[in-house]
PDB file of C-alpha atoms in Angstrom:
ATOM      1  CA  MET A   1     -10.004 -17.819  -1.537  1.00 45.00           C
ATOM      2  CA  SER A   2     -12.002 -16.315  -4.314  1.00 51.00           C
ATOM      3  CA  ALA A   3     -11.849 -12.968  -5.313  1.00 57.00           C
ATOM      4  CA  ARG A   4     -14.723 -10.518  -4.729  1.00 63.00           C
ATOM      5  CA  SER A   5     -15.817  -9.112  -7.769  1.00 66.00           C
ATOM      6  CA  ASP A   6     -18.051  -6.215  -6.343  1.00 78.00           C
ATOM      7  CA  LEU A   7     -14.951  -4.087  -4.963  1.00 87.00           C
ATOM      8  CA  VAL A   8     -14.289  -0.910  -6.721  1.00 94.00           C
ATOM      9  CA  PRO A   9     -11.926   1.795  -5.369  1.00 97.00           C
ATOM     10  CA  LEU A  10     -13.421   4.809  -3.691  1.00 97.00           C
ATOM     11  CA  GLN A  11     -13.384   7.683  -6.037  1.00 96.00           C
ATOM     12  CA  PRO A  12     -13.003  11.816  -5.473  1.00 97.00           C
ATOM     13  CA  GLY A  13     -16.033  12.831  -3.831  1.00 97.00           C
ATOM     14  CA  ASP A  14     -16.744   9.516  -1.776  1.00 98.00           C
ATOM     15  CA  ARG A  15     -16.924   9.453   1.956  1.00 97.00           C
ATOM     16  CA  ALA A  16     -14.057   7.374   3.457  1.00 97.00           C
ATOM     17  CA  PRO A  17     -15.259   4.640   5.975  1.00 96.00           C
ATOM     18  CA  ASN A  18     -13.872   4.822   9.488  1.00 97.00           C
ATOM     19  CA  VAL A  19     -11.332   1.850  10.323  1.00 96.00           C
ATOM     20  CA  VAL A  20      -9.748   1.173  13.478  1.00 97.00           C
ATOM     21  CA  LEU A  21      -6.337  -0.361  13.508  1.00 98.00           C
ATOM     22  CA  ASP A  22      -3.371  -1.267  15.936  1.00 97.00           C
ATOM     23  CA  ALA A  23      -0.680   1.574  15.614  1.00 97.00           C
ATOM     24  CA  ILE A  24       2.795   0.249  14.801  1.00 96.00           C
ATOM     25  CA  THR A  25       4.885   3.145  15.370  1.00 89.00           C
ATOM     26  CA  GLN A  26       3.316   4.197  18.770  1.00 91.00           C
ATOM     27  CA  GLU A  27       1.096   2.582  21.032  1.00 92.00           C
ATOM     28  CA  GLY A  28      -2.660   2.155  20.935  1.00 95.00           C
ATOM     29  CA  LYS A  29      -5.190   2.338  17.963  1.00 97.00           C
ATOM     30  CA  ILE A  30      -5.291   4.624  15.140  1.00 96.00           C
ATOM     31  CA  ALA A  31      -8.871   5.379  13.683  1.00 97.00           C
ATOM     32  CA  LEU A  32      -9.467   7.582  10.405  1.00 96.00           C
ATOM     33  CA  ASP A  33     -12.186   9.298  12.392  1.00 96.00           C
ATOM     34  CA  ASP A  34      -9.323  10.675  14.644  1.00 95.00           C
ATOM     35  CA  PHE A  35      -8.683  13.003  11.623  1.00 95.00           C
ATOM     36  CA  ARG A  36     -12.148  14.044  10.772  1.00 95.00           C
ATOM     37  CA  GLY A  37     -12.681  17.597  11.496  1.00 93.00           C
ATOM     38  CA  GLN A  38      -9.184  18.132  12.512  1.00 94.00           C
ATOM     39  CA  LYS A  39      -6.907  17.828   9.566  1.00 95.00           C
ATOM     40  CA  PRO A  40      -6.613  16.206   5.824  1.00 97.00           C
ATOM     41  CA  VAL A  41      -4.828  12.738   5.768  1.00 97.00           C
ATOM     42  CA  LEU A  42      -2.996  10.748   3.003  1.00 97.00           C
ATOM     43  CA  VAL A  43      -4.147   7.099   3.678  1.00 98.00           C
ATOM     44  CA  ALA A  44      -1.516   4.625   1.923  1.00 97.00           C
ATOM     45  CA  LEU A  45      -2.660   1.374   1.930  1.00 98.00           C
ATOM     46  CA  PHE A  46       0.259  -1.293   1.150  1.00 97.00           C
ATOM     47  CA  ARG A  47       0.214  -5.191   0.998  1.00 96.00           C
ATOM     48  CA  GLY A  48       2.402  -6.629   4.042  1.00 94.00           C
ATOM     49  CA  LEU A  49       6.320  -6.119   4.423  1.00 96.00           C
ATOM     50  CA  HIS A  50       6.946  -9.260   2.636  1.00 96.00           C
ATOM     51  CA  CYS A  51       6.393  -7.218  -0.488  1.00 96.00           C
ATOM     52  CA  ALA A  52       9.718  -5.779  -1.703  1.00 96.00           C
ATOM     53  CA  PHE A  53       7.907  -3.143  -3.772  1.00 96.00           C
ATOM     54  CA  CYS A  54       5.927  -2.085  -0.871  1.00 96.00           C
ATOM     55  CA  ARG A  55       8.885  -1.951   1.414  1.00 97.00           C
ATOM     56  CA  ARG A  56      10.391   0.715  -1.082  1.00 96.00           C
ATOM     57  CA  HIS A  57       7.146   2.673  -1.238  1.00 95.00           C
ATOM     58  CA  ILE A  58       6.928   2.932   2.509  1.00 96.00           C
ATOM     59  CA  ALA A  59      10.275   4.306   2.670  1.00 94.00           C
ATOM     60  CA  ALA A  60       9.527   6.956  -0.062  1.00 92.00           C
ATOM     61  CA  GLN A  61       6.382   7.746   1.932  1.00 92.00           C
ATOM     62  CA  ALA A  62       8.449   8.304   5.041  1.00 93.00           C
ATOM     63  CA  ARG A  63      10.763  10.606   3.252  1.00 92.00           C
ATOM     64  CA  LEU A  64       7.713  12.619   2.151  1.00 92.00           C
ATOM     65  CA  ASP A  65       5.938  12.915   5.289  1.00 93.00           C
ATOM     66  CA  PRO A  66       7.857  15.943   6.470  1.00 93.00           C
ATOM     67  CA  GLU A  67       6.739  17.984   3.500  1.00 94.00           C
ATOM     68  CA  LEU A  68       3.117  16.603   3.889  1.00 95.00           C
ATOM     69  CA  ARG A  69       3.190  17.753   7.574  1.00 94.00           C
ATOM     70  CA  GLU A  70       4.512  21.225   6.786  1.00 94.00           C
ATOM     71  CA  LYS A  71       1.266  21.702   4.710  1.00 94.00           C
ATOM     72  CA  GLY A  72      -0.833  20.556   7.620  1.00 95.00           C
ATOM     73  CA  VAL A  73      -1.612  17.031   6.133  1.00 96.00           C
ATOM     74  CA  GLU A  74      -1.378  13.969   8.018  1.00 96.00           C
ATOM     75  CA  SER A  75      -0.004  10.740   6.413  1.00 95.00           C
ATOM     76  CA  LEU A  76      -0.841   7.325   7.584  1.00 97.00           C
ATOM     77  CA  THR A  77       0.463   4.038   6.161  1.00 97.00           C
ATOM     78  CA  VAL A  78      -1.136   0.817   6.568  1.00 98.00           C
ATOM     79  CA  VAL A  79       0.444  -2.587   6.324  1.00 97.00           C
ATOM     80  CA  ASN A  80      -0.871  -6.208   5.733  1.00 97.00           C
ATOM     81  CA  THR A  81       1.582  -7.422   8.356  1.00 97.00           C
ATOM     82  CA  PRO A  82       0.673  -8.726  12.069  1.00 97.00           C
ATOM     83  CA  ILE A  83       1.329  -6.118  14.652  1.00 97.00           C
ATOM     84  CA  GLU A  84       4.481  -7.967  16.391  1.00 96.00           C
ATOM     85  CA  ARG A  85       5.831  -8.655  13.050  1.00 96.00           C
ATOM     86  CA  ALA A  86       5.601  -5.185  11.807  1.00 97.00           C
ATOM     87  CA  ARG A  87       6.952  -3.760  14.952  1.00 96.00           C
ATOM     88  CA  LEU A  88      10.065  -5.993  14.616  1.00 95.00           C
ATOM     89  CA  TYR A  89      10.767  -4.752  11.080  1.00 95.00           C
ATOM     90  CA  PHE A  90      10.560  -0.929  11.887  1.00 95.00           C
ATOM     91  CA  ARG A  91      12.706  -1.391  14.893  1.00 94.00           C
ATOM     92  CA  TYR A  92      15.403  -2.625  12.704  1.00 93.00           C
ATOM     93  CA  HIS A  93      14.382  -0.094   9.970  1.00 94.00           C
ATOM     94  CA  PRO A  94      13.565   2.730  11.908  1.00 93.00           C
ATOM     95  CA  MET A  95      11.432   5.438   9.917  1.00 93.00           C
ATOM     96  CA  PRO A  96      10.953   8.171  12.409  1.00 87.00           C
ATOM     97  CA  ASN A  97       8.604  10.289  10.377  1.00 83.00           C
ATOM     98  CA  LEU A  98       6.291   7.111   9.762  1.00 93.00           C
ATOM     99  CA  LEU A  99       2.885   6.829  11.229  1.00 95.00           C
ATOM    100  CA  ALA A 100       1.859   3.430  10.481  1.00 97.00           C
ATOM    101  CA  ALA A 101      -0.645   0.901  11.340  1.00 98.00           C
ATOM    102  CA  SER A 102      -1.166  -2.824  11.065  1.00 98.00           C
ATOM    103  CA  ASP A 103      -4.007  -4.604   9.125  1.00 98.00           C
ATOM    104  CA  PRO A 104      -3.439  -8.368   8.976  1.00 96.00           C
ATOM    105  CA  GLU A 105      -7.247  -8.751   7.958  1.00 96.00           C
ATOM    106  CA  ARG A 106      -6.901  -6.056   5.294  1.00 97.00           C
ATOM    107  CA  ALA A 107     -10.166  -4.726   6.240  1.00 97.00           C
ATOM    108  CA  SER A 108      -9.219  -1.334   5.293  1.00 97.00           C
ATOM    109  CA  HIS A 109      -8.164  -2.430   1.789  1.00 98.00           C
ATOM    110  CA  ARG A 110     -11.745  -3.785   1.286  1.00 97.00           C
ATOM    111  CA  ALA A 111     -13.390  -0.876   3.132  1.00 97.00           C
ATOM    112  CA  PHE A 112     -11.759   1.495   0.368  1.00 98.00           C
ATOM    113  CA  GLY A 113     -12.730  -1.146  -2.602  1.00 97.00           C
ATOM    114  CA  LEU A 114      -9.262  -2.544  -3.157  1.00 97.00           C
ATOM    115  CA  PRO A 115      -9.723  -6.062  -4.820  1.00 97.00           C
ATOM    116  CA  ASN A 116      -7.546  -8.994  -3.519  1.00 96.00           C
ATOM    117  CA  LEU A 117      -6.149 -10.505  -7.083  1.00 95.00           C
ATOM    118  CA  GLU A 118      -6.746 -14.137  -7.444  1.00 95.00           C
ATOM    119  CA  PHE A 119      -3.931 -15.971  -9.468  1.00 93.00           C
ATOM    120  CA  THR A 120      -5.234 -18.407 -12.065  1.00 95.00           C
ATOM    121  CA  GLN A 121      -3.618 -20.940 -14.413  1.00 93.00           C
ATOM    122  CA  ASP A 122      -5.296 -19.387 -17.616  1.00 93.00           C
ATOM    123  CA  GLU A 123      -7.962 -16.730 -16.795  1.00 96.00           C
ATOM    124  CA  THR A 124      -7.732 -13.136 -16.204  1.00 94.00           C
ATOM    125  CA  ASN A 125     -10.780 -10.736 -15.200  1.00 95.00           C
ATOM    126  CA  TRP A 126      -8.906  -7.707 -14.029  1.00 95.00           C
ATOM    127  CA  PRO A 127      -8.765  -6.637 -11.520  1.00 95.00           C
ATOM    128  CA  TYR A 128     -10.304  -9.639  -9.841  1.00 96.00           C
ATOM    129  CA  LYS A 129      -8.313 -12.375 -11.598  1.00 96.00           C
ATOM    130  CA  VAL A 130      -5.020 -12.701 -13.343  1.00 95.00           C
ATOM    131  CA  SER A 131      -3.345 -15.576 -15.123  1.00 95.00           C
ATOM    132  CA  MET A 132       0.283 -16.454 -14.336  1.00 94.00           C
ATOM    133  CA  ALA A 133       0.963 -15.757 -17.809  1.00 94.00           C
ATOM    134  CA  ALA A 134      -0.112 -12.207 -17.557  1.00 94.00           C
ATOM    135  CA  VAL A 135       1.871 -11.680 -14.406  1.00 94.00           C
ATOM    136  CA  LYS A 136       4.956 -12.979 -16.123  1.00 94.00           C
ATOM    137  CA  ASP A 137       4.132 -10.615 -19.158  1.00 94.00           C
ATOM    138  CA  MET A 138       4.225  -7.718 -16.672  1.00 93.00           C
ATOM    139  CA  ARG A 139       7.471  -5.537 -16.291  1.00 94.00           C
ATOM    140  CA  VAL A 140       8.953  -3.768 -13.345  1.00 93.00           C
ATOM    141  CA  ASP A 141      12.091  -1.541 -13.847  1.00 93.00           C
ATOM    142  CA  ILE A 142      13.991  -0.061 -10.821  1.00 93.00           C
ATOM    143  CA  PRO A 143      17.246   1.159 -12.679  1.00 91.00           C
ATOM    144  CA  SER A 144      18.969   1.764  -9.157  1.00 91.00           C
ATOM    145  CA  GLU A 145      18.238  -1.728  -8.025  1.00 95.00           C
ATOM    146  CA  LEU A 146      17.521  -3.986 -10.771  1.00 95.00           C
ATOM    147  CA  PRO A 147      19.557  -4.925 -14.060  1.00 95.00           C
ATOM    148  CA  GLY A 148      16.662  -4.029 -16.435  1.00 95.00           C
ATOM    149  CA  PRO A 149      12.878  -4.216 -16.747  1.00 95.00           C
ATOM    150  CA  MET A 150      11.807  -7.676 -15.549  1.00 96.00           C
ATOM    151  CA  ASP A 151       8.583  -9.644 -14.339  1.00 96.00           C
ATOM    152  CA  PRO A 152       7.595  -9.028 -10.966  1.00 95.00           C
ATOM    153  CA  ILE A 153       8.390 -12.317  -9.619  1.00 94.00           C
ATOM    154  CA  THR A 154      11.906 -12.283 -10.604  1.00 96.00           C
ATOM    155  CA  ALA A 155      12.061  -8.812  -9.586  1.00 97.00           C
ATOM    156  CA  GLY A 156      10.715  -9.355  -5.972  1.00 95.00           C
ATOM    157  CA  GLU A 157      13.299 -12.247  -5.639  1.00 96.00           C
ATOM    158  CA  ILE A 158      16.020 -10.046  -6.600  1.00 97.00           C
ATOM    159  CA  LEU A 159      14.999  -7.264  -4.215  1.00 97.00           C
ATOM    160  CA  ASP A 160      14.429  -9.694  -1.289  1.00 96.00           C
ATOM    161  CA  LYS A 161      18.032 -10.804  -1.774  1.00 96.00           C
ATOM    162  CA  ARG A 162      19.288  -7.330  -1.564  1.00 96.00           C
ATOM    163  CA  ASP A 163      17.359  -6.388   1.432  1.00 96.00           C
ATOM    164  CA  HIS A 164      18.356  -9.826   2.952  1.00 94.00           C
ATOM    165  CA  TYR A 165      14.694 -10.337   3.798  1.00 95.00           C
ATOM    166  CA  GLU A 166      13.839 -13.432   4.999  1.00 92.00           C
ATOM    167  CA  LEU A 167      10.340 -14.467   5.142  1.00 93.00           C
ATOM    168  CA  THR A 168       8.719 -15.538   8.691  1.00 94.00           C
ATOM    169  CA  GLU A 169       5.698 -17.680   9.407  1.00 94.00           C
ATOM    170  CA  ALA A 170       3.730 -14.479   9.895  1.00 93.00           C
ATOM    171  CA  ASP A 171       4.789 -13.189   6.147  1.00 94.00           C
ATOM    172  CA  GLU A 172       3.837 -16.540   4.855  1.00 95.00           C
ATOM    173  CA  GLN A 173       0.397 -16.709   6.636  1.00 94.00           C
ATOM    174  CA  MET A 174      -0.220 -13.124   5.016  1.00 94.00           C
ATOM    175  CA  MET A 175       1.007 -14.122   1.513  1.00 94.00           C
ATOM    176  CA  ALA A 176      -1.210 -17.130   1.768  1.00 93.00           C
ATOM    177  CA  THR A 177      -4.290 -14.857   1.598  1.00 91.00           C
ATOM    178  CA  GLY A 178      -3.461 -11.632   0.590  1.00 90.00           C
ATOM    179  CA  HIS A 179      -0.193 -11.973  -1.876  1.00 88.00           C
ATOM    180  CA  GLY A 180      -2.362 -10.456  -4.803  1.00 94.00           C
ATOM    181  CA  GLN A 181      -3.919  -7.665  -2.767  1.00 97.00           C
ATOM    182  CA  LEU A 182      -4.136  -4.372  -4.753  1.00 97.00           C
ATOM    183  CA  VAL A 183      -2.992  -1.168  -2.884  1.00 97.00           C
ATOM    184  CA  GLY A 184      -3.391   2.398  -3.178  1.00 97.00           C
ATOM    185  CA  GLN A 185      -3.291   5.869  -1.579  1.00 97.00           C
ATOM    186  CA  PHE A 186      -6.315   8.243  -0.935  1.00 98.00           C
ATOM    187  CA  LEU A 187      -6.199  11.815   0.275  1.00 98.00           C
ATOM    188  CA  LEU A 188      -8.995  12.684   2.540  1.00 98.00           C
ATOM    189  CA  ASP A 189      -9.729  16.302   3.236  1.00 97.00           C
ATOM    190  CA  ARG A 190     -10.811  17.331   6.878  1.00 96.00           C
ATOM    191  CA  GLN A 191     -14.147  15.880   6.413  1.00 96.00           C
ATOM    192  CA  GLY A 192     -12.996  12.499   5.360  1.00 96.00           C
ATOM    193  CA  ILE A 193     -14.082  12.960   1.560  1.00 97.00           C
ATOM    194  CA  VAL A 194     -11.645  11.442  -0.896  1.00 98.00           C
ATOM    195  CA  ARG A 195     -10.044  14.235  -3.115  1.00 97.00           C
ATOM    196  CA  TRP A 196      -7.363  12.260  -4.915  1.00 97.00           C
ATOM    197  CA  SER A 197      -6.419   8.922  -5.257  1.00 97.00           C
ATOM    198  CA  PHE A 198      -3.784   6.596  -6.831  1.00 97.00           C
ATOM    199  CA  THR A 199      -4.356   2.629  -7.140  1.00 97.00           C
ATOM    200  CA  GLU A 200      -3.108  -0.372  -9.123  1.00 96.00           C
ATOM    201  CA  VAL A 201      -6.391  -1.103 -10.067  1.00 96.00           C
ATOM    202  CA  PRO A 202      -7.010   0.959 -13.343  1.00 93.00           C
ATOM    203  CA  GLU A 203      -5.959  -0.101 -17.027  1.00 89.00           C
ATOM    204  CA  GLY A 204      -5.445  -3.664 -16.633  1.00 88.00           C
ATOM    205  CA  GLY A 205      -2.511  -3.575 -14.229  1.00 87.00           C
ATOM    206  CA  ARG A 206      -0.576  -0.714 -16.050  1.00 89.00           C
ATOM    207  CA  TYR A 207       0.212   0.774 -12.689  1.00 91.00           C
ATOM    208  CA  MET A 208       1.118  -2.382 -10.660  1.00 91.00           C
ATOM    209  CA  PHE A 209       3.928  -1.654  -8.252  1.00 90.00           C
ATOM    210  CA  GLY A 210       3.844   2.016  -9.445  1.00 88.00           C
ATOM    211  CA  VAL A 211       4.054   5.258  -7.348  1.00 88.00           C
ATOM    212  CA  PRO A 212       1.770   8.288  -7.885  1.00 90.00           C
ATOM    213  CA  ASN A 213       3.383  11.238  -9.971  1.00 89.00           C
ATOM    214  CA  PRO A 214       4.872  13.598  -6.879  1.00 88.00           C
ATOM    215  CA  GLN A 215       4.049  16.764  -8.341  1.00 91.00           C
ATOM    216  CA  GLU A 216       0.393  15.467  -8.955  1.00 92.00           C
ATOM    217  CA  LEU A 217       0.122  14.435  -5.358  1.00 93.00           C
ATOM    218  CA  MET A 218       1.564  17.510  -4.035  1.00 93.00           C
ATOM    219  CA  SER A 219      -0.869  19.607  -6.211  1.00 94.00           C
ATOM    220  CA  ALA A 220      -3.574  17.624  -4.719  1.00 95.00           C
ATOM    221  CA  VAL A 221      -2.042  18.154  -1.069  1.00 95.00           C
ATOM    222  CA  SER A 222      -1.933  22.038  -1.761  1.00 93.00           C
ATOM    223  CA  GLN A 223      -5.811  22.169  -2.610  1.00 92.00           C
ATOM    224  CA  VAL A 224      -6.890  20.065   0.611  1.00 93.00           C
ATOM    225  CA  ALA A 225      -4.656  22.270   2.633  1.00 85.00           C
ATOM    226  CA  GLN A 226      -6.189  25.502   1.712  1.00 75.00           C
TER     227      GLN A 226
END
């Protein structure tokens, strides 16, 4: 599948689109319009649960959620994983604070302007195409879980083994089309306007597999919660 070269992430001041998704951690649907006029919401758009880095970011998000809600800000985690597979994962890895939704088609990622990287043999046109050599040159460092900085492919394999995560057919289907999906977090105010964001898109991949600065995020939360 060719990468779209017209996707640009939403920026502060942009109005977020409405998306309607299947809820994972509760029954029914979740729509962004449910929050408009009611409360601010932090929308976290991740790759599927097949991504070892995203699994860790999601767990960190769940730990942060009580603090966000104390400030009157809801949090919605979106994963590129089919609903039944996602529900099975969270049944065995419960995160009581997490409000999550399934988006196997990655409609929300496109709506928020997050490109899906196409992996190539030798061409890089960030953030739409990246060569495998460039991927191997990237470095991921998780001191508590990795022996040192290493390329994301090797790091992901090590983390999967640590997690005893076994890929299912559903995971492989998501990886076949969305393995290069870039991710991000968008803080929306009560009117659905983006007030802060963090994505993997800027600076040629510098922020790949990274997380936002907690102080920066909570400062933005304090502003929209006023």
